[in-house]
CSV table of C-alpha atoms and ligand atoms in Angstrom, one decimal:
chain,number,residue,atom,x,y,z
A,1,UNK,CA,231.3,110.1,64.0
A,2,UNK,CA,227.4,109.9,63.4
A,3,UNK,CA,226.9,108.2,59.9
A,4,UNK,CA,225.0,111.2,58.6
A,5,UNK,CA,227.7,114.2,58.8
A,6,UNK,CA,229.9,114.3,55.9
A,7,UNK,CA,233.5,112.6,56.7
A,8,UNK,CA,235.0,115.6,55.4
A,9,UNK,CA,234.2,119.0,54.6
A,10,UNK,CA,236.4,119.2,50.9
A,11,UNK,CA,236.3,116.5,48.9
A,12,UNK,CA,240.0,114.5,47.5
A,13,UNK,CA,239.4,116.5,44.1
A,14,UNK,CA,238.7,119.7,45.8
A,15,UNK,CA,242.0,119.0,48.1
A,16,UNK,CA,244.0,118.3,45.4
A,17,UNK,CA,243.1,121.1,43.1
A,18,UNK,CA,243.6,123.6,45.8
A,19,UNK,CA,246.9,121.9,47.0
A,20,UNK,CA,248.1,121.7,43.0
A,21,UNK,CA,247.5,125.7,43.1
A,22,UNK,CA,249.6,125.8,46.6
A,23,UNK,CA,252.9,123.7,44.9
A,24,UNK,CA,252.9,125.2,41.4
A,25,UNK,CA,251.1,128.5,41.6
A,26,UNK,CA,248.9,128.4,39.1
A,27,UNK,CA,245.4,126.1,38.3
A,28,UNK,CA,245.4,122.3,37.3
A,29,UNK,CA,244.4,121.2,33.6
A,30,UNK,CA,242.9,118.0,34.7
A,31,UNK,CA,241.8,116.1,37.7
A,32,UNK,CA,242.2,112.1,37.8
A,33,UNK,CA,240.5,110.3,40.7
A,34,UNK,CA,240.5,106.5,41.7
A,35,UNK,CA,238.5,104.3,44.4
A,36,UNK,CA,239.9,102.0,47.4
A,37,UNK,CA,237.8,99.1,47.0
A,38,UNK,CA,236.6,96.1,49.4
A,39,UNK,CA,236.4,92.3,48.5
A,40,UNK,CA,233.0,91.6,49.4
A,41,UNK,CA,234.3,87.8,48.9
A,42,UNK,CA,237.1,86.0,46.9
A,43,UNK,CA,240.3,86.6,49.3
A,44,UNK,CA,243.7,85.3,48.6
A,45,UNK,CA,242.4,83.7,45.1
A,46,UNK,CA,243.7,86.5,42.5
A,47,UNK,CA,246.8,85.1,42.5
A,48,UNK,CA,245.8,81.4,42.0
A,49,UNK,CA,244.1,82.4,38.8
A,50,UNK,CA,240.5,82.7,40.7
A,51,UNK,CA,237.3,84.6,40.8
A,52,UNK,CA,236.6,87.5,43.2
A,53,UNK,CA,233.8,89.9,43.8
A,54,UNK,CA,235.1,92.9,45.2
A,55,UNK,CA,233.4,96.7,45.0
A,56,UNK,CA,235.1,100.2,44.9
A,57,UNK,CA,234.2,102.4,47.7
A,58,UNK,CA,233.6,106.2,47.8
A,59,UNK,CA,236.7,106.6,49.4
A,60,UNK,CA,239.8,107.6,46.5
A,61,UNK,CA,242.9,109.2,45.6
A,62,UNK,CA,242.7,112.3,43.6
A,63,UNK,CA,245.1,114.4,41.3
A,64,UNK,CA,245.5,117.3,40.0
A,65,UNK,CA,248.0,118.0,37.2
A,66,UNK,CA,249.4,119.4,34.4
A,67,UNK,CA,251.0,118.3,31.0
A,68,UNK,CA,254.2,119.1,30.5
A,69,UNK,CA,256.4,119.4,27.2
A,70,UNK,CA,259.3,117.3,28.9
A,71,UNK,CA,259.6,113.9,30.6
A,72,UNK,CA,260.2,115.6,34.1
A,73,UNK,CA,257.3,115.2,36.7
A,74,UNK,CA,257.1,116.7,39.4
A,75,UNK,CA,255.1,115.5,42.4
A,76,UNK,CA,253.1,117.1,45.7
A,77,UNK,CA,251.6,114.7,47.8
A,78,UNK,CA,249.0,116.9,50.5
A,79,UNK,CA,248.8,114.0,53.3
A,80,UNK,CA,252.7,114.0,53.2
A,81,UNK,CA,253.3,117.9,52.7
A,82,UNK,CA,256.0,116.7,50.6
A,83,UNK,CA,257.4,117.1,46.7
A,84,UNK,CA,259.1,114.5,44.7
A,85,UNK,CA,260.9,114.8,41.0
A,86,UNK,CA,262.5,113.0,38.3
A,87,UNK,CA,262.5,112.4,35.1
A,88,UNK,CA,260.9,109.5,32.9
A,89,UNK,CA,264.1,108.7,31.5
A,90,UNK,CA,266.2,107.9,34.3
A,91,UNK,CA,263.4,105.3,36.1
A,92,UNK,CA,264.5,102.1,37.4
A,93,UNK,CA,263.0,100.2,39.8
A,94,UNK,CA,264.5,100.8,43.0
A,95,UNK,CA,265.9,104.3,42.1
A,96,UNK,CA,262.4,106.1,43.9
A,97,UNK,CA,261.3,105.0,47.1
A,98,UNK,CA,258.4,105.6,49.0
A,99,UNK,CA,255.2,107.3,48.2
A,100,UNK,CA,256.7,108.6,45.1
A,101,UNK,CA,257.6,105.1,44.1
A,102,UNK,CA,254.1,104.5,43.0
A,103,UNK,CA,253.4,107.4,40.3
A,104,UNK,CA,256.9,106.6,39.0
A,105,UNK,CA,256.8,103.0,38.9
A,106,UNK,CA,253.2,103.9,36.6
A,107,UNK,CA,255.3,106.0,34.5
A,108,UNK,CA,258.1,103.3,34.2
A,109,UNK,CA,255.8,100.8,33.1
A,110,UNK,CA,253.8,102.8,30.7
A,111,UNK,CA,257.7,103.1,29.4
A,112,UNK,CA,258.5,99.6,29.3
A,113,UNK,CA,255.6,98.0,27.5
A,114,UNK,CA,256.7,100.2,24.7
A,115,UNK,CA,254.3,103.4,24.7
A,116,UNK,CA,255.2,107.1,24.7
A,117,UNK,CA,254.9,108.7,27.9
A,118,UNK,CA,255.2,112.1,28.8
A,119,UNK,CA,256.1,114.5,32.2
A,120,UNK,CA,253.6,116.2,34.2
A,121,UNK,CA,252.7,118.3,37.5
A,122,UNK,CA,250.5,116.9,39.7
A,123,UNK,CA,249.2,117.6,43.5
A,124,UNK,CA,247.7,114.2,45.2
A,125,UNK,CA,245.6,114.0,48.1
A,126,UNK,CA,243.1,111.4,49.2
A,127,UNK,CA,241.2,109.9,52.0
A,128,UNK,CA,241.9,106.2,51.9
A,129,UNK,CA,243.0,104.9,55.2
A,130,UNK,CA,246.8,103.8,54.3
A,131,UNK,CA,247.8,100.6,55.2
A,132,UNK,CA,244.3,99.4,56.2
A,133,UNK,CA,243.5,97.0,53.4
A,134,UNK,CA,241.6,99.1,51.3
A,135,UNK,CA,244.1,99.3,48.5
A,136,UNK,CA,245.3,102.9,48.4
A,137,UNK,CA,248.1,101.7,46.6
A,138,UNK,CA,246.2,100.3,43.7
A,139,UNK,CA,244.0,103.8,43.6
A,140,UNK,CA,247.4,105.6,43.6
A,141,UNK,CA,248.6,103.7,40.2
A,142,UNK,CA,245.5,103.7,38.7
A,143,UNK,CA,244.8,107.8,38.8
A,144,UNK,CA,248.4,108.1,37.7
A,145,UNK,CA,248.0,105.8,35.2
A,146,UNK,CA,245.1,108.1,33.9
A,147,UNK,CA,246.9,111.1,34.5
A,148,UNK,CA,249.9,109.5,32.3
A,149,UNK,CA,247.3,108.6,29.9
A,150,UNK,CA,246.0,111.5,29.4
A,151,UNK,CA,249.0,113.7,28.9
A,152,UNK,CA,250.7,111.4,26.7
A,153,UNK,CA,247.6,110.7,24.2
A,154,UNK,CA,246.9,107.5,24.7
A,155,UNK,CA,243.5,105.5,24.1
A,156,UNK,CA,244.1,102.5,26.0
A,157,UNK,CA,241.2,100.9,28.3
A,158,UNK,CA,240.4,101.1,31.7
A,159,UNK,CA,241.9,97.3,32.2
A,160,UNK,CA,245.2,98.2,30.7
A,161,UNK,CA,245.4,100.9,33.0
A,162,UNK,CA,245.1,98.4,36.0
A,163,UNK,CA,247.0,96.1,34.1
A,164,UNK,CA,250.1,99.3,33.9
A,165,UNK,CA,249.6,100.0,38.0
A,166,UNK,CA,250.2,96.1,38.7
A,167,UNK,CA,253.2,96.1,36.8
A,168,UNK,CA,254.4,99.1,38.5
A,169,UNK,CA,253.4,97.8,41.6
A,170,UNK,CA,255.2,94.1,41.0
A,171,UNK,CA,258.0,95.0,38.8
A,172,UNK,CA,258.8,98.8,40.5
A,173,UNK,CA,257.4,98.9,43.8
A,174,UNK,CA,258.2,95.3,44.6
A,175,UNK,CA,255.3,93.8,46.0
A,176,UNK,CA,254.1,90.5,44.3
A,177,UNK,CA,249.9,91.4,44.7
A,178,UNK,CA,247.3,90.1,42.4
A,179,UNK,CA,245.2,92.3,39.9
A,180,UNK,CA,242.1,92.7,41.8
A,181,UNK,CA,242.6,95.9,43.4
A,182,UNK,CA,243.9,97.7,40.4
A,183,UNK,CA,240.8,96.5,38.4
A,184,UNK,CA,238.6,97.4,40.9
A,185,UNK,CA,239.8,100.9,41.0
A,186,UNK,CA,239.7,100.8,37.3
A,187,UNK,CA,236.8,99.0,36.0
A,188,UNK,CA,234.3,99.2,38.7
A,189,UNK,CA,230.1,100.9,38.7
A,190,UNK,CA,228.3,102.4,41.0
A,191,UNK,CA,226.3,100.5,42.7
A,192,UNK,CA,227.5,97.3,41.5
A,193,UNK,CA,230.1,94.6,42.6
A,194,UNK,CA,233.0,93.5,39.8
A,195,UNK,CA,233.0,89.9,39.5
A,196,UNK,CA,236.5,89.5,38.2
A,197,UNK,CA,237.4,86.2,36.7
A,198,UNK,CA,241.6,86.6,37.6
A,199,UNK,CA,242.7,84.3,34.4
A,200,UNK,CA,240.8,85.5,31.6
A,201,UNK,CA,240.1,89.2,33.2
A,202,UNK,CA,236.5,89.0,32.0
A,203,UNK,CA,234.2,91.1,34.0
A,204,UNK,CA,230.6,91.1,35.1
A,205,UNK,CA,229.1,93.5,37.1
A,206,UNK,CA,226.3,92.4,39.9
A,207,UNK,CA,224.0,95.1,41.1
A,208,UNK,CA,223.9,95.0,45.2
A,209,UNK,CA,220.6,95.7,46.7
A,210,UNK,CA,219.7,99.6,47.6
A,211,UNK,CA,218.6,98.9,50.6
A,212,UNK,CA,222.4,97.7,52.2
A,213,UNK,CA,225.4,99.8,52.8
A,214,UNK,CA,229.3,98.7,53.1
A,215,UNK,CA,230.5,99.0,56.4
A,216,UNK,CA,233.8,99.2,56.8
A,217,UNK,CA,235.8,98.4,60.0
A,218,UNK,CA,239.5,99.2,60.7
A,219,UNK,CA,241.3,97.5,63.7
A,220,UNK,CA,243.7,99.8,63.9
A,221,UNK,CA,246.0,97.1,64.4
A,222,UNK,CA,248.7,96.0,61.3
A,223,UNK,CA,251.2,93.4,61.5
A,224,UNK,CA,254.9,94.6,60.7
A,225,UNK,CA,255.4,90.9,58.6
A,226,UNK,CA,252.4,92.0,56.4
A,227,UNK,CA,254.7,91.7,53.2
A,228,UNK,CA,256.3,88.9,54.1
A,229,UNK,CA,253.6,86.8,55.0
A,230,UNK,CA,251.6,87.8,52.0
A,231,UNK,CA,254.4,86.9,49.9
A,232,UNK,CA,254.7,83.4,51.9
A,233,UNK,CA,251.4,82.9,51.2
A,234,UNK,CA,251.7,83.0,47.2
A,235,UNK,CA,255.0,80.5,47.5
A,236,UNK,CA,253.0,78.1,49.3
A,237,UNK,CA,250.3,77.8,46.6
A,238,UNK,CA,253.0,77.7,44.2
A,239,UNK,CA,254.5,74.7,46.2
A,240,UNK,CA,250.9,73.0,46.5
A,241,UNK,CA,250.6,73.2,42.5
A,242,UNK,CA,254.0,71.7,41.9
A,243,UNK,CA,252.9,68.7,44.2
A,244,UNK,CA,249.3,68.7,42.3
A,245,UNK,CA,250.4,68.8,39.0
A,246,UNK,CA,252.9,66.0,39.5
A,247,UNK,CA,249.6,63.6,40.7
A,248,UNK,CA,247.5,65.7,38.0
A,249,UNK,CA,249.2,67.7,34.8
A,250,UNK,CA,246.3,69.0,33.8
A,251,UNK,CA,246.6,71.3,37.1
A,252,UNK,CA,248.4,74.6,36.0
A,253,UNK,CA,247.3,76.6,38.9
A,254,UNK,CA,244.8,76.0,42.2
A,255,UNK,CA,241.9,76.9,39.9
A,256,UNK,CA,242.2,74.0,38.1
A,257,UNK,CA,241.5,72.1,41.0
A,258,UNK,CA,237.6,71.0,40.8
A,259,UNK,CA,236.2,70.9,44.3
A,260,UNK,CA,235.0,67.7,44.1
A,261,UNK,CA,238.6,66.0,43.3
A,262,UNK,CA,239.5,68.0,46.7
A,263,UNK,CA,239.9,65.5,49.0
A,264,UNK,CA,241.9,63.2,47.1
A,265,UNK,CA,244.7,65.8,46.1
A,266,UNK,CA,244.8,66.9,49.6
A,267,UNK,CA,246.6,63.6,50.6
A,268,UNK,CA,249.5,64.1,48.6
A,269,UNK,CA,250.1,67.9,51.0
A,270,UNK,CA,251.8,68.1,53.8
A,271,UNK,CA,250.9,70.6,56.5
A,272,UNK,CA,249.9,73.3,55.8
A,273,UNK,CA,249.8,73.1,51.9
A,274,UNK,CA,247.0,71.0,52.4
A,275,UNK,CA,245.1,73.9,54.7
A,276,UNK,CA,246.0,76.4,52.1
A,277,UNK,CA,244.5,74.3,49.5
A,278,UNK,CA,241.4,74.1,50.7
A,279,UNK,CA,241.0,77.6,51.3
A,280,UNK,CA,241.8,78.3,47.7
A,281,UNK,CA,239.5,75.5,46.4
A,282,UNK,CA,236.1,76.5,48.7
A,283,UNK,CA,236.5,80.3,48.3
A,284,UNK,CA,236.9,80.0,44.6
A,285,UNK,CA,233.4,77.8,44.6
A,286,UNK,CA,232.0,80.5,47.3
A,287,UNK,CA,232.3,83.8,44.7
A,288,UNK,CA,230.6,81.7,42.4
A,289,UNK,CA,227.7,81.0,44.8
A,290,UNK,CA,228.1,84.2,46.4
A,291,UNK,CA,227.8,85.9,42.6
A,292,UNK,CA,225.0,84.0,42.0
A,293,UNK,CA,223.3,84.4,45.4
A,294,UNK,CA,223.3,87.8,44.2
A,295,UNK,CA,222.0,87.9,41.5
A,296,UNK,CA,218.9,86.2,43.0
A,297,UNK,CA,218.9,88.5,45.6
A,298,UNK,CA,219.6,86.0,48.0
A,299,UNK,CA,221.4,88.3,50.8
A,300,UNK,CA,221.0,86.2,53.3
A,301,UNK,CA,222.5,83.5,51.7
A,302,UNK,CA,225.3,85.7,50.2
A,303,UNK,CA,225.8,86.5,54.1
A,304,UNK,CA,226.1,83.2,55.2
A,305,UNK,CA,228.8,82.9,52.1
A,306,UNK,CA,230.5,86.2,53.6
A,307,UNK,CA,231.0,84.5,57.1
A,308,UNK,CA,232.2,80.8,55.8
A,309,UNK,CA,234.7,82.8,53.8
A,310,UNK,CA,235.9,84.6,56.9
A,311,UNK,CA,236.5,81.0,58.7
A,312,UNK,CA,238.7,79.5,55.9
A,313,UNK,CA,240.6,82.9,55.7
A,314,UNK,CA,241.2,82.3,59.9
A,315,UNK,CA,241.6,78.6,60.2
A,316,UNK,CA,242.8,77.7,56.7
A,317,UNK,CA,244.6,80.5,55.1
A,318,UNK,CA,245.6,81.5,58.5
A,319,UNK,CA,245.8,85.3,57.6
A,320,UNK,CA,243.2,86.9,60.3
A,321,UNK,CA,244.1,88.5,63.7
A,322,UNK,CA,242.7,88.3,67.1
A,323,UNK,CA,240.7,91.8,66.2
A,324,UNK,CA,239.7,91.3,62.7
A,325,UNK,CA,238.0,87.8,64.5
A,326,UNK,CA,236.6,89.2,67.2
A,327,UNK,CA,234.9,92.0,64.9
A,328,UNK,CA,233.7,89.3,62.3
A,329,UNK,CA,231.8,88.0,65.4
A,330,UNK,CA,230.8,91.4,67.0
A,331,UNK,CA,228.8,92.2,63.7
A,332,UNK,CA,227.9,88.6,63.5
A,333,UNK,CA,225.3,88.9,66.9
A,334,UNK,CA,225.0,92.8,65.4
A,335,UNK,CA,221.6,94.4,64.3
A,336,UNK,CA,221.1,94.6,60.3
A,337,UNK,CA,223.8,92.2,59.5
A,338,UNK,CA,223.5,90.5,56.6
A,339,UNK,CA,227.9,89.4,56.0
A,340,UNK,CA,231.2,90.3,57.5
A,341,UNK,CA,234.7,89.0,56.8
A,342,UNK,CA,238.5,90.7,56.6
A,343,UNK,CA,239.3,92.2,53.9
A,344,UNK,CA,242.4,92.9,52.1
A,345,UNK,CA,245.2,90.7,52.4
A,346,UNK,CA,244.8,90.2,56.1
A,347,UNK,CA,247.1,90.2,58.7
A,348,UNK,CA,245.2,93.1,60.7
A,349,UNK,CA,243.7,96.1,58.5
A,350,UNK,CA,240.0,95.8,58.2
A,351,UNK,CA,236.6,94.2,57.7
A,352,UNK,CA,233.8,94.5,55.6
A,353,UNK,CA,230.3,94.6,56.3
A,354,UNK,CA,227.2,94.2,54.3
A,355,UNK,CA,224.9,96.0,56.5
A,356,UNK,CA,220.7,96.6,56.0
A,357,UNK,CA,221.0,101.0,55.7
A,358,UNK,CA,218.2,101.3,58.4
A,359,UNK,CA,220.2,99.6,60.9
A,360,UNK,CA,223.1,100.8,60.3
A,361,UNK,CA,223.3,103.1,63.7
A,362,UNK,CA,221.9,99.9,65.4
A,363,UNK,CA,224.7,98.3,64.1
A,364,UNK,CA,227.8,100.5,64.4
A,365,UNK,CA,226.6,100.6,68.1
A,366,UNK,CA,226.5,97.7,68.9
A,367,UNK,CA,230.1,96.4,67.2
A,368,UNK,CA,232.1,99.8,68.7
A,369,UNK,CA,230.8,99.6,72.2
A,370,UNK,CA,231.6,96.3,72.2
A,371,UNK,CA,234.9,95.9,70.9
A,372,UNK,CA,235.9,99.1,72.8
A,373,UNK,CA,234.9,96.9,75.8
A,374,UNK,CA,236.8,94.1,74.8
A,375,UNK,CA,239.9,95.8,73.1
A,376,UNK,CA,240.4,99.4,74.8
A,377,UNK,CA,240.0,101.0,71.9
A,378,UNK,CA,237.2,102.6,69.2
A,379,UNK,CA,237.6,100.8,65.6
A,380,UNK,CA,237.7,103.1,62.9
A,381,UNK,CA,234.3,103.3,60.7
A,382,UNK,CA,233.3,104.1,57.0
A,383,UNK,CA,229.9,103.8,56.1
A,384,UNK,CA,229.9,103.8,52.0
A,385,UNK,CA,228.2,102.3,49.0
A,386,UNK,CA,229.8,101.0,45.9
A,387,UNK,CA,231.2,103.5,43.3
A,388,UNK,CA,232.8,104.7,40.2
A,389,UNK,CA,236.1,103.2,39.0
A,390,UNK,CA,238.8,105.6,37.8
A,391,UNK,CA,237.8,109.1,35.9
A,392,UNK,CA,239.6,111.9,34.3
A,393,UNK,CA,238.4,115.5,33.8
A,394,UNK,CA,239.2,118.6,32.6
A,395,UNK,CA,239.3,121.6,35.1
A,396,UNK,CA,236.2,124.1,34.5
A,397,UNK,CA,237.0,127.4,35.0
B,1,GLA,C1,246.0,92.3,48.7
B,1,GLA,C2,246.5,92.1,47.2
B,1,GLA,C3,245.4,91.6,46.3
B,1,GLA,C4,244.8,90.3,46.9
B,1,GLA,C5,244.4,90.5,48.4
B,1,GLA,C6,244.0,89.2,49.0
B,1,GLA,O1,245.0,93.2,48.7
B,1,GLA,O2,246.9,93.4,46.8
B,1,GLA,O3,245.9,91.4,45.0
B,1,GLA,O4,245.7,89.2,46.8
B,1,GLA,O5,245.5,91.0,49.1
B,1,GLA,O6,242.8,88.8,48.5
């Protein structure tokens, strides 16, 4: 794919419309749409209360839909070819699996935290890879969460809508992630990255330089104990914070462990809480730099942040893959390279590269040639910049 042709010919909001008209027979009201997103830096530290500095990416789920006067909704999802109903009522978590399970579980939580919500027809298409790490998930709740919003008259912000998709997620869905993709999908600019502070959800946005592109790079390789591990992950920092807080109360979570008391809280861990730890500790420390860096457009210094979080993720946090590694090191010797690291929670799925745009052919050759060489097969590529959290319009005839 040469970086210059469009990736597709219609866009996720043309798709949808035209697949809306397809399932119900007539036009849409409104379209929703909502990015994927990368973490430039800041992985596996939503959860301990942290800071993170992801970006959206012009990738994103689009819908198409129409109020209706009841609590039913029906549902046509273009990448499946397949419809879905129920009604608003009769949610409960478990009772909808699958794709499906993501617009309801948006509708059951708008539900539970006690606000009106009301039934709709909606077409959804998008090209986010799924499963890759790029948080199609979170783009799914958060353009049903504006879709909900919309029909049922609500004037809530865009952080409660990413607040609604993690519950849904967490509570519905079942899977215990953090709120940075949700927010990202939400909250984000164009242009910009979201410096997200995870306990007090305060948010500052950090221009990145015109003159670099995200890269992205999909292994094409996902581990089937993704959940699980994920979920292992979070009960081992909950286990370190038990042990901390019984040397130190004032410890509530891992970021109220200062880096410089590191080392000696990591002698009251045991393998490999204390690994874990210092994961946590140094990448919350690195988003800060990294933000900073930044700001004072230090890219290569941001880079260098971009790499050392990549190691801790691989030898501390233990979350990489033998692919994800050997493409952080591919773009590492690459052309234009400013950072790589995984992104996502890990466990296979996909990197992200801060790349200088005039290289960027220099650069994409150099990584798939060589990883074809060393793996058999092509990774996947996106070439995109940072854009727009979540919007809702009306149809114009
Ligand atoms: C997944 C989760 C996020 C976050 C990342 C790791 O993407 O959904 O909440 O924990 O993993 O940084």
């Amino acid at each position: 794919m040469s970086t210059t042709e469009p990736r597709r010919e219609l866009s996720p909001l043309e798709v949808a419309r035209a697949a809306f008209q397809r399932a119900f027979e007539r036009r849409p009201e409104f379209l929703s749409r909502a990015p994927g997103r990368v973490n430039l830096i800041g992985g596996h530290v939503d959860y301990n209360d942290g800071l993170v500095l992801p970006a959206a990416v012009d990738l994103e789920i689009a819908v198409a839909f129409t109020p209706r006067d009841d609590r039913r909704v029906r549902l046509y999802a273009e990448g499946f070819d397949e419809k879905a109903e129920f009604d608003i009522g009769e949610l409960t978590p478990g009772s909808i699996d699958g794709w499906a399970a993501y617009p309801a579980g948006v509708a059951w939580a708008i539900a539970q935290a006690g606000l009106p919500v009301s039934g709709l027809d909606a077409a959804v298409a998008g090209d986010i890879p799924i499963g890759g790490g790029l948080s199609s998930s979170a783009a799914v709740e958060v353009a049903f969460a504006a879709a909900f919003h919309q029909v049922s008259g609500l004037e809530l912000p865009e952080l409660k809508l990413a607040q609604l998709g993690q519950t849904a997620e967490n509570q519905f869905v079942g899977v215990q992630c953090g709120i940075m993709d949700q927010v990202t999908a939400a909250c984000a600019q164009p242009g910009k990255a979201l410096l997200l502070d995870c306990r007090t959800l305060g948010i500052r946005h950090v221009p990145l330089p015109a003159a670099l592109r995200i890269v992205i790079l999909c292994s094409g390789i996902q581990r089937e104990l993704r959940t699980s591990e994920y979920n292992e992950r979070r009960r081992e920092c909950e286990q370190a914070v038990s042990r901390v807080a019984a040397v130190d109360d004032d410890i509530r979570s891992l970021r109220d462990v200062e880096p410089d008391q590191l080392q000696s809280l990591l002698r009251h861990l045991s393998p490999p809480l204390d690994r874990r730890v210092r994961h946590v500790v140094g990448e919350i420390e690195r988003v800060q730099l990294a933000a900073t860096a930044l700001e004072h457009k230090e890219t290569e210094r941001f880079g260098e942040l971009m790499f050392a979080s990549h190691r801790s993720l691989r030898d501390d946090y233990q979350v990489s893959s033998e692919e994800l590694d050997g493409l952080v090191e591919l773009a590492r010797q690459a052309p234009g390279v400013i950072g790589a690291r995984l992104t996502g929670a890990g466990f296979g799925g996909c990197t992200v590269n801060l790349v200088t745009a005039a290289l960027i052919d220099d650069f994409l050759g150099y990584v798939i040639e060589n990883y074809h060489r060393l793996y058999g097969h092509e990774p996947e590529e996106y070439v995109t910049d940072a854009a727009r959290g979540v919007t809702v319009e009306k149809v114009g005839w």
